[in-house]
Amino acid sequence: MRIVCPFCGERELGEFSYLGDAKPRRPVADAGEDAVYDYVYLRDNVAGVMAENWYHSGGCRAWLKVTRNTLTHEISAVEPAGAGARQVET
C-alpha cells in the first residue's frame, strides 16, 4: 500500500504509522468516568470506508487524515489532520 502525502508525494507504507480511527473525540476534562472509558475502549471495527489518523514518521512528520476502505485498502483521500495541521505551501 502506498500513501500520497500532501507534503511529500507518494510514499511507501513503511514511512507511516497507523494511529487508528479519526472519528472519536477526546471527552472534555469533566466528562466523567463513563465518557473516558467509552473513548478509550469502545471503538467501531468498520468493514468498509473510514477516516483514519496516520503519522508520516519517516518523512515530514505530519499528521494525516486518510480515508481508506478497510476491505480493499483503497485510499480515496489524504489530507492534513486537524485544525493545527501543517498547511500545504503553494
PDB file of N, CA and C in Angstrom:
ATOM      1  N   MET A   1       0.858  -1.175   0.000  1.00  0.00           N
ATOM      2  CA  MET A   1       0.000   0.000   0.000  1.00  0.00           C
ATOM      3  C   MET A   1       0.899   1.231   0.000  1.00  0.00           C
ATOM      4  N   ARG A   2       0.507   2.229  -0.779  1.00  0.00           N
ATOM      5  CA  ARG A   2       1.250   3.488  -0.851  1.00  0.00           C
ATOM      6  C   ARG A   2       0.298   4.626  -0.496  1.00  0.00           C
ATOM      7  N   ILE A   3       0.824   5.607   0.212  1.00  0.00           N
ATOM      8  CA  ILE A   3       0.034   6.765   0.631  1.00  0.00           C
ATOM      9  C   ILE A   3       0.627   8.007  -0.025  1.00  0.00           C
ATOM     10  N   VAL A   4      -0.243   8.856  -0.584  1.00  0.00           N
ATOM     11  CA  VAL A   4       0.195  10.103  -1.199  1.00  0.00           C
ATOM     12  C   VAL A   4       0.122  11.201  -0.146  1.00  0.00           C
ATOM     13  N   CYS A   5       1.278  11.525   0.436  1.00  0.00           N
ATOM     14  CA  CYS A   5       1.356  12.592   1.435  1.00  0.00           C
ATOM     15  C   CYS A   5       1.164  13.931   0.731  1.00  0.00           C
ATOM     16  N   PRO A   6       0.335  14.833   1.275  1.00  0.00           N
ATOM     17  CA  PRO A   6       0.132  16.127   0.620  1.00  0.00           C
ATOM     18  C   PRO A   6       1.389  17.005   0.640  1.00  0.00           C
ATOM     19  N   PHE A   7       2.372  16.647   1.457  1.00  0.00           N
ATOM     20  CA  PHE A   7       3.595  17.445   1.569  1.00  0.00           C
ATOM     21  C   PHE A   7       4.780  16.815   0.836  1.00  0.00           C
ATOM     22  N   CYS A   8       4.834  15.477   0.780  1.00  0.00           N
ATOM     23  CA  CYS A   8       5.999  14.764   0.235  1.00  0.00           C
ATOM     24  C   CYS A   8       5.712  13.985  -1.037  1.00  0.00           C
ATOM     25  N   GLY A   9       4.451  13.788  -1.367  1.00  0.00           N
ATOM     26  CA  GLY A   9       4.103  12.983  -2.521  1.00  0.00           C
ATOM     27  C   GLY A   9       3.896  11.523  -2.140  1.00  0.00           C
ATOM     28  N   GLU A  10       3.851  10.656  -3.146  1.00  0.00           N
ATOM     29  CA  GLU A  10       3.567   9.237  -2.922  1.00  0.00           C
ATOM     30  C   GLU A  10       4.736   8.564  -2.208  1.00  0.00           C
ATOM     31  N   ARG A  11       4.399   7.829  -1.135  1.00  0.00           N
ATOM     32  CA  ARG A  11       5.426   7.178  -0.327  1.00  0.00           C
ATOM     33  C   ARG A  11       5.011   5.758   0.049  1.00  0.00           C
ATOM     34  N   GLU A  12       5.997   4.940   0.360  1.00  0.00           N
ATOM     35  CA  GLU A  12       5.818   3.564   0.817  1.00  0.00           C
ATOM     36  C   GLU A  12       5.151   3.548   2.196  1.00  0.00           C
ATOM     37  N   LEU A  13       4.308   2.563   2.446  1.00  0.00           N
ATOM     38  CA  LEU A  13       3.582   2.422   3.713  1.00  0.00           C
ATOM     39  C   LEU A  13       4.509   2.418   4.926  1.00  0.00           C
ATOM     40  N   GLY A  14       5.718   1.873   4.789  1.00  0.00           N
ATOM     41  CA  GLY A  14       6.659   1.788   5.896  1.00  0.00           C
ATOM     42  C   GLY A  14       7.070   3.129   6.482  1.00  0.00           C
ATOM     43  N   GLU A  15       6.845   4.224   5.763  1.00  0.00           N
ATOM     44  CA  GLU A  15       7.170   5.560   6.277  1.00  0.00           C
ATOM     45  C   GLU A  15       6.100   6.095   7.225  1.00  0.00           C
ATOM     46  N   PHE A  16       4.969   5.398   7.332  1.00  0.00           N
ATOM     47  CA  PHE A  16       3.832   5.904   8.093  1.00  0.00           C
ATOM     48  C   PHE A  16       3.541   5.021   9.302  1.00  0.00           C
ATOM     49  N   SER A  17       2.955   5.626  10.321  1.00  0.00           N
ATOM     50  CA  SER A  17       2.479   4.897  11.496  1.00  0.00           C
ATOM     51  C   SER A  17       0.969   5.064  11.582  1.00  0.00           C
ATOM     52  N   TYR A  18       0.267   3.943  11.733  1.00  0.00           N
ATOM     53  CA  TYR A  18      -1.192   3.960  11.830  1.00  0.00           C
ATOM     54  C   TYR A  18      -1.590   4.303  13.258  1.00  0.00           C
ATOM     55  N   LEU A  19      -2.480   5.283  13.419  1.00  0.00           N
ATOM     56  CA  LEU A  19      -2.893   5.699  14.739  1.00  0.00           C
ATOM     57  C   LEU A  19      -4.354   5.431  15.027  1.00  0.00           C
ATOM     58  N   GLY A  20      -5.109   4.864  14.096  1.00  0.00           N
ATOM     59  CA  GLY A  20      -6.482   4.476  14.380  1.00  0.00           C
ATOM     60  C   GLY A  20      -7.551   5.364  13.782  1.00  0.00           C
ATOM     61  N   ASP A  21      -8.771   5.072  14.188  1.00  0.00           N
ATOM     62  CA  ASP A  21      -9.978   5.754  13.716  1.00  0.00           C
ATOM     63  C   ASP A  21      -9.901   7.241  14.030  1.00  0.00           C
ATOM     64  N   ALA A  22     -10.198   8.075  13.040  1.00  0.00           N
ATOM     65  CA  ALA A  22     -10.157   9.526  13.224  1.00  0.00           C
ATOM     66  C   ALA A  22     -11.448  10.088  13.802  1.00  0.00           C
ATOM     67  N   LYS A  23     -12.481   9.259  13.938  1.00  0.00           N
ATOM     68  CA  LYS A  23     -13.789   9.739  14.375  1.00  0.00           C
ATOM     69  C   LYS A  23     -13.885  10.077  15.867  1.00  0.00           C
ATOM     70  N   PRO A  24     -13.400   9.238  16.781  1.00  0.00           N
ATOM     71  CA  PRO A  24     -13.574   9.539  18.213  1.00  0.00           C
ATOM     72  C   PRO A  24     -12.903  10.857  18.620  1.00  0.00           C
ATOM     73  N   ARG A  25     -13.577  11.582  19.468  1.00  0.00           N
ATOM     74  CA  ARG A  25     -13.049  12.849  20.002  1.00  0.00           C
ATOM     75  C   ARG A  25     -12.861  12.703  21.512  1.00  0.00           C
ATOM     76  N   ARG A  26     -11.727  13.185  21.999  1.00  0.00           N
ATOM     77  CA  ARG A  26     -11.422  13.121  23.422  1.00  0.00           C
ATOM     78  C   ARG A  26     -12.488  13.877  24.211  1.00  0.00           C
ATOM     79  N   PRO A  27     -13.013  13.267  25.285  1.00  0.00           N
ATOM     80  CA  PRO A  27     -14.023  13.959  26.090  1.00  0.00           C
ATOM     81  C   PRO A  27     -13.420  15.136  26.860  1.00  0.00           C
ATOM     82  N   VAL A  28     -14.258  16.094  27.198  1.00  0.00           N
ATOM     83  CA  VAL A  28     -13.810  17.250  27.989  1.00  0.00           C
ATOM     84  C   VAL A  28     -13.358  16.774  29.371  1.00  0.00           C
ATOM     85  N   ALA A  29     -12.593  17.596  30.055  1.00  0.00           N
ATOM     86  CA  ALA A  29     -11.958  17.209  31.318  1.00  0.00           C
ATOM     87  C   ALA A  29     -12.958  16.744  32.381  1.00  0.00           C
ATOM     88  N   ASP A  30     -14.126  17.326  32.433  1.00  0.00           N
ATOM     89  CA  ASP A  30     -15.104  16.966  33.476  1.00  0.00           C
ATOM     90  C   ASP A  30     -16.223  16.058  32.937  1.00  0.00           C
ATOM     91  N   ALA A  31     -15.948  15.309  31.881  1.00  0.00           N
ATOM     92  CA  ALA A  31     -16.970  14.482  31.236  1.00  0.00           C
ATOM     93  C   ALA A  31     -17.391  13.281  32.070  1.00  0.00           C
ATOM     94  N   GLY A  32     -16.554  12.830  32.958  1.00  0.00           N
ATOM     95  CA  GLY A  32     -16.906  11.689  33.783  1.00  0.00           C
ATOM     96  C   GLY A  32     -16.223  10.413  33.340  1.00  0.00           C
ATOM     97  N   GLU A  33     -16.201   9.453  34.234  1.00  0.00           N
ATOM     98  CA  GLU A  33     -15.501   8.200  34.017  1.00  0.00           C
ATOM     99  C   GLU A  33     -16.080   7.381  32.851  1.00  0.00           C
ATOM    100  N   ASP A  34     -17.396   7.357  32.715  1.00  0.00           N
ATOM    101  CA  ASP A  34     -18.023   6.583  31.638  1.00  0.00           C
ATOM    102  C   ASP A  34     -17.628   7.105  30.253  1.00  0.00           C
ATOM    103  N   ALA A  35     -17.575   8.424  30.107  1.00  0.00           N
ATOM    104  CA  ALA A  35     -17.205   9.019  28.820  1.00  0.00           C
ATOM    105  C   ALA A  35     -15.749   8.696  28.475  1.00  0.00           C
ATOM    106  N   VAL A  36     -14.878   8.724  29.471  1.00  0.00           N
ATOM    107  CA  VAL A  36     -13.464   8.404  29.239  1.00  0.00           C
ATOM    108  C   VAL A  36     -13.319   6.925  28.893  1.00  0.00           C
ATOM    109  N   TYR A  37     -14.022   6.057  29.582  1.00  0.00           N
ATOM    110  CA  TYR A  37     -13.993   4.620  29.296  1.00  0.00           C
ATOM    111  C   TYR A  37     -14.438   4.363  27.858  1.00  0.00           C
ATOM    112  N   ASP A  38     -15.550   4.971  27.461  1.00  0.00           N
ATOM    113  CA  ASP A  38     -16.055   4.802  26.098  1.00  0.00           C
ATOM    114  C   ASP A  38     -15.031   5.264  25.069  1.00  0.00           C
ATOM    115  N   TYR A  39     -14.376   6.403  25.319  1.00  0.00           N
ATOM    116  CA  TYR A  39     -13.387   6.948  24.392  1.00  0.00           C
ATOM    117  C   TYR A  39     -12.174   6.017  24.250  1.00  0.00           C
ATOM    118  N   VAL A  40     -11.718   5.467  25.357  1.00  0.00           N
ATOM    119  CA  VAL A  40     -10.505   4.649  25.343  1.00  0.00           C
ATOM    120  C   VAL A  40     -10.760   3.236  24.824  1.00  0.00           C
ATOM    121  N   TYR A  41     -11.864   2.616  25.227  1.00  0.00           N
ATOM    122  CA  TYR A  41     -12.051   1.194  24.967  1.00  0.00           C
ATOM    123  C   TYR A  41     -13.103   0.812  23.925  1.00  0.00           C
ATOM    124  N   LEU A  42     -14.101   1.639  23.689  1.00  0.00           N
ATOM    125  CA  LEU A  42     -15.194   1.255  22.799  1.00  0.00           C
ATOM    126  C   LEU A  42     -15.019   1.902  21.433  1.00  0.00           C
ATOM    127  N   ARG A  43     -14.523   1.123  20.488  1.00  0.00           N
ATOM    128  CA  ARG A  43     -14.290   1.612  19.132  1.00  0.00           C
ATOM    129  C   ARG A  43     -15.026   0.727  18.138  1.00  0.00           C
ATOM    130  N   ASP A  44     -15.465   1.323  17.041  1.00  0.00           N
ATOM    131  CA  ASP A  44     -16.095   0.570  15.963  1.00  0.00           C
ATOM    132  C   ASP A  44     -15.021  -0.129  15.149  1.00  0.00           C
ATOM    133  N   ASN A  45     -15.319  -1.328  14.691  1.00  0.00           N
ATOM    134  CA  ASN A  45     -14.431  -2.055  13.793  1.00  0.00           C
ATOM    135  C   ASN A  45     -15.096  -2.041  12.422  1.00  0.00           C
ATOM    136  N   VAL A  46     -14.866  -0.978  11.687  1.00  0.00           N
ATOM    137  CA  VAL A  46     -15.556  -0.721  10.432  1.00  0.00           C
ATOM    138  C   VAL A  46     -15.022  -1.625   9.321  1.00  0.00           C
ATOM    139  N   ALA A  47     -15.936  -2.293   8.624  1.00  0.00           N
ATOM    140  CA  ALA A  47     -15.589  -3.065   7.435  1.00  0.00           C
ATOM    141  C   ALA A  47     -16.075  -2.258   6.240  1.00  0.00           C
ATOM    142  N   GLY A  48     -15.227  -1.397   5.742  1.00  0.00           N
ATOM    143  CA  GLY A  48     -15.593  -0.504   4.657  1.00  0.00           C
ATOM    144  C   GLY A  48     -14.824   0.796   4.759  1.00  0.00           C
ATOM    145  N   VAL A  49     -15.405   1.871   4.262  1.00  0.00           N
ATOM    146  CA  VAL A  49     -14.734   3.167   4.213  1.00  0.00           C
ATOM    147  C   VAL A  49     -14.747   3.834   5.586  1.00  0.00           C
ATOM    148  N   MET A  50     -13.563   4.272   6.014  1.00  0.00           N
ATOM    149  CA  MET A  50     -13.467   5.009   7.278  1.00  0.00           C
ATOM    150  C   MET A  50     -12.302   6.001   7.210  1.00  0.00           C
ATOM    151  N   ALA A  51     -12.392   7.028   8.047  1.00  0.00           N
ATOM    152  CA  ALA A  51     -11.318   8.013   8.167  1.00  0.00           C
ATOM    153  C   ALA A  51     -10.365   7.544   9.268  1.00  0.00           C
ATOM    154  N   GLU A  52      -9.060   7.599   8.970  1.00  0.00           N
ATOM    155  CA  GLU A  52      -8.048   7.115   9.903  1.00  0.00           C
ATOM    156  C   GLU A  52      -6.974   8.176  10.107  1.00  0.00           C
ATOM    157  N   ASN A  53      -6.352   8.160  11.275  1.00  0.00           N
ATOM    158  CA  ASN A  53      -5.212   9.022  11.557  1.00  0.00           C
ATOM    159  C   ASN A  53      -3.935   8.257  11.238  1.00  0.00           C
ATOM    160  N   TRP A  54      -3.061   8.883  10.464  1.00  0.00           N
ATOM    161  CA  TRP A  54      -1.751   8.329  10.143  1.00  0.00           C
ATOM    162  C   TRP A  54      -0.720   9.410  10.427  1.00  0.00           C
ATOM    163  N   TYR A  55       0.479   8.988  10.834  1.00  0.00           N
ATOM    164  CA  TYR A  55       1.583   9.901  11.120  1.00  0.00           C
ATOM    165  C   TYR A  55       2.719   9.589  10.155  1.00  0.00           C
ATOM    166  N   HIS A  56       3.216  10.592   9.455  1.00  0.00           N
ATOM    167  CA  HIS A  56       4.303  10.389   8.490  1.00  0.00           C
ATOM    168  C   HIS A  56       5.636  10.435   9.234  1.00  0.00           C
ATOM    169  N   SER A  57       5.897   9.381   9.998  1.00  0.00           N
ATOM    170  CA  SER A  57       7.068   9.317  10.867  1.00  0.00           C
ATOM    171  C   SER A  57       8.385   9.227  10.106  1.00  0.00           C
ATOM    172  N   GLY A  58       8.365   8.646   8.911  1.00  0.00           N
ATOM    173  CA  GLY A  58       9.583   8.507   8.126  1.00  0.00           C
ATOM    174  C   GLY A  58       9.742   9.583   7.079  1.00  0.00           C
ATOM    175  N   GLY A  59       9.019  10.662   7.222  1.00  0.00           N
ATOM    176  CA  GLY A  59       9.062  11.742   6.238  1.00  0.00           C
ATOM    177  C   GLY A  59       8.920  13.096   6.907  1.00  0.00           C
ATOM    178  N   CYS A  60       7.875  13.809   6.558  1.00  0.00           N
ATOM    179  CA  CYS A  60       7.682  15.186   7.016  1.00  0.00           C
ATOM    180  C   CYS A  60       7.134  15.302   8.439  1.00  0.00           C
ATOM    181  N   ARG A  61       6.787  14.184   9.052  1.00  0.00           N
ATOM    182  CA  ARG A  61       6.263  14.119  10.416  1.00  0.00           C
ATOM    183  C   ARG A  61       4.933  14.849  10.586  1.00  0.00           C
ATOM    184  N   ALA A  62       4.140  14.836   9.549  1.00  0.00           N
ATOM    185  CA  ALA A  62       2.814  15.460   9.599  1.00  0.00           C
ATOM    186  C   ALA A  62       1.772  14.410   9.983  1.00  0.00           C
ATOM    187  N   TRP A  63       0.729  14.872  10.693  1.00  0.00           N
ATOM    188  CA  TRP A  63      -0.438  14.037  10.970  1.00  0.00           C
ATOM    189  C   TRP A  63      -1.355  14.139   9.770  1.00  0.00           C
ATOM    190  N   LEU A  64      -1.858  12.989   9.310  1.00  0.00           N
ATOM    191  CA  LEU A  64      -2.722  12.954   8.140  1.00  0.00           C
ATOM    192  C   LEU A  64      -4.029  12.245   8.455  1.00  0.00           C
ATOM    193  N   LYS A  65      -5.090  12.706   7.805  1.00  0.00           N
ATOM    194  CA  LYS A  65      -6.379  12.028   7.862  1.00  0.00           C
ATOM    195  C   LYS A  65      -6.534  11.313   6.528  1.00  0.00           C
ATOM    196  N   VAL A  66      -6.522   9.983   6.583  1.00  0.00           N
ATOM    197  CA  VAL A  66      -6.590   9.151   5.389  1.00  0.00           C
ATOM    198  C   VAL A  66      -7.955   8.474   5.339  1.00  0.00           C
ATOM    199  N   THR A  67      -8.677   8.641   4.246  1.00  0.00           N
ATOM    200  CA  THR A  67      -9.945   7.950   4.049  1.00  0.00           C
ATOM    201  C   THR A  67      -9.644   6.693   3.245  1.00  0.00           C
ATOM    202  N   ARG A  68      -9.914   5.523   3.881  1.00  0.00           N
ATOM    203  CA  ARG A  68      -9.489   4.247   3.300  1.00  0.00           C
ATOM    204  C   ARG A  68     -10.584   3.203   3.464  1.00  0.00           C
ATOM    205  N   ASN A  69     -10.716   2.349   2.467  1.00  0.00           N
ATOM    206  CA  ASN A  69     -11.615   1.211   2.561  1.00  0.00           C
ATOM    207  C   ASN A  69     -10.837   0.091   3.240  1.00  0.00           C
ATOM    208  N   THR A  70     -11.287  -0.337   4.410  1.00  0.00           N
ATOM    209  CA  THR A  70     -10.558  -1.339   5.183  1.00  0.00           C
ATOM    210  C   THR A  70     -10.637  -2.735   4.570  1.00  0.00           C
ATOM    211  N   LEU A  71     -11.551  -2.950   3.648  1.00  0.00           N
ATOM    212  CA  LEU A  71     -11.652  -4.252   2.984  1.00  0.00           C
ATOM    213  C   LEU A  71     -10.710  -4.372   1.789  1.00  0.00           C
ATOM    214  N   THR A  72     -10.576  -3.289   1.029  1.00  0.00           N
ATOM    215  CA  THR A  72      -9.766  -3.319  -0.196  1.00  0.00           C
ATOM    216  C   THR A  72      -8.452  -2.547  -0.060  1.00  0.00           C
ATOM    217  N   HIS A  73      -8.312  -1.761   0.994  1.00  0.00           N
ATOM    218  CA  HIS A  73      -7.157  -0.879   1.238  1.00  0.00           C
ATOM    219  C   HIS A  73      -7.068   0.262   0.225  1.00  0.00           C
ATOM    220  N   GLU A  74      -8.131   0.481  -0.539  1.00  0.00           N
ATOM    221  CA  GLU A  74      -8.155   1.599  -1.485  1.00  0.00           C
ATOM    222  C   GLU A  74      -8.246   2.911  -0.719  1.00  0.00           C
ATOM    223  N   ILE A  75      -7.356   3.833  -1.033  1.00  0.00           N
ATOM    224  CA  ILE A  75      -7.339   5.150  -0.392  1.00  0.00           C
ATOM    225  C   ILE A  75      -8.035   6.140  -1.312  1.00  0.00           C
ATOM    226  N   SER A  76      -9.074   6.809  -0.783  1.00  0.00           N
ATOM    227  CA  SER A  76      -9.825   7.758  -1.606  1.00  0.00           C
ATOM    228  C   SER A  76      -9.479   9.214  -1.300  1.00  0.00           C
ATOM    229  N   ALA A  77      -8.852   9.487  -0.152  1.00  0.00           N
ATOM    230  CA  ALA A  77      -8.471  10.862   0.182  1.00  0.00           C
ATOM    231  C   ALA A  77      -7.378  10.874   1.248  1.00  0.00           C
ATOM    232  N   VAL A  78      -6.498  11.877   1.137  1.00  0.00           N
ATOM    233  CA  VAL A  78      -5.471  12.123   2.157  1.00  0.00           C
ATOM    234  C   VAL A  78      -5.410  13.630   2.346  1.00  0.00           C
ATOM    235  N   GLU A  79      -5.501  14.068   3.602  1.00  0.00           N
ATOM    236  CA  GLU A  79      -5.462  15.499   3.889  1.00  0.00           C
ATOM    237  C   GLU A  79      -4.780  15.722   5.232  1.00  0.00           C
ATOM    238  N   PRO A  80      -4.271  16.938   5.462  1.00  0.00           N
ATOM    239  CA  PRO A  80      -3.704  17.230   6.778  1.00  0.00           C
ATOM    240  C   PRO A  80      -4.771  17.051   7.855  1.00  0.00           C
ATOM    241  N   ALA A  81      -4.386  16.527   8.998  1.00  0.00           N
ATOM    242  CA  ALA A  81      -5.352  16.248  10.068  1.00  0.00           C
ATOM    243  C   ALA A  81      -5.479  17.428  11.021  1.00  0.00           C
ATOM    244  N   GLY A  82      -6.710  17.747  11.385  1.00  0.00           N
ATOM    245  CA  GLY A  82      -6.989  18.720  12.431  1.00  0.00           C
ATOM    246  C   GLY A  82      -6.747  20.165  12.061  1.00  0.00           C
ATOM    247  N   ALA A  83      -7.219  21.030  12.953  1.00  0.00           N
ATOM    248  CA  ALA A  83      -7.110  22.468  12.734  1.00  0.00           C
ATOM    249  C   ALA A  83      -5.669  22.944  12.833  1.00  0.00           C
ATOM    250  N   GLY A  84      -4.854  22.280  13.646  1.00  0.00           N
ATOM    251  CA  GLY A  84      -3.460  22.692  13.816  1.00  0.00           C
ATOM    252  C   GLY A  84      -2.513  22.025  12.857  1.00  0.00           C
ATOM    253  N   ALA A  85      -3.036  21.351  11.850  1.00  0.00           N
ATOM    254  CA  ALA A  85      -2.174  20.633  10.908  1.00  0.00           C
ATOM    255  C   ALA A  85      -1.357  21.589  10.072  1.00  0.00           C
ATOM    256  N   ARG A  86      -0.179  21.136   9.713  1.00  0.00           N
ATOM    257  CA  ARG A  86       0.694  21.900   8.843  1.00  0.00           C
ATOM    258  C   ARG A  86       0.001  22.118   7.498  1.00  0.00           C
ATOM    259  N   GLN A  87       0.097  23.297   6.938  1.00  0.00           N
ATOM    260  CA  GLN A  87      -0.584  23.611   5.692  1.00  0.00           C
ATOM    261  C   GLN A  87       0.323  23.382   4.500  1.00  0.00           C
ATOM    262  N   VAL A  88      -0.249  22.977   3.387  1.00  0.00           N
ATOM    263  CA  VAL A  88       0.497  22.797   2.146  1.00  0.00           C
ATOM    264  C   VAL A  88       0.832  24.171   1.586  1.00  0.00           C
ATOM    265  N   GLU A  89       2.118  24.406   1.285  1.00  0.00           N
ATOM    266  CA  GLU A  89       2.519  25.688   0.719  1.00  0.00           C
ATOM    267  C   GLU A  89       2.422  25.622  -0.799  1.00  0.00           C
ATOM    268  N   THR A  90       1.850  26.672  -1.389  1.00  0.00           N
ATOM    269  CA  THR A  90       1.709  26.712  -2.851  1.00  0.00           C
ATOM    270  C   THR A  90       2.635  27.719  -3.473  1.00  0.00           C
TER     271      THR A  90
END
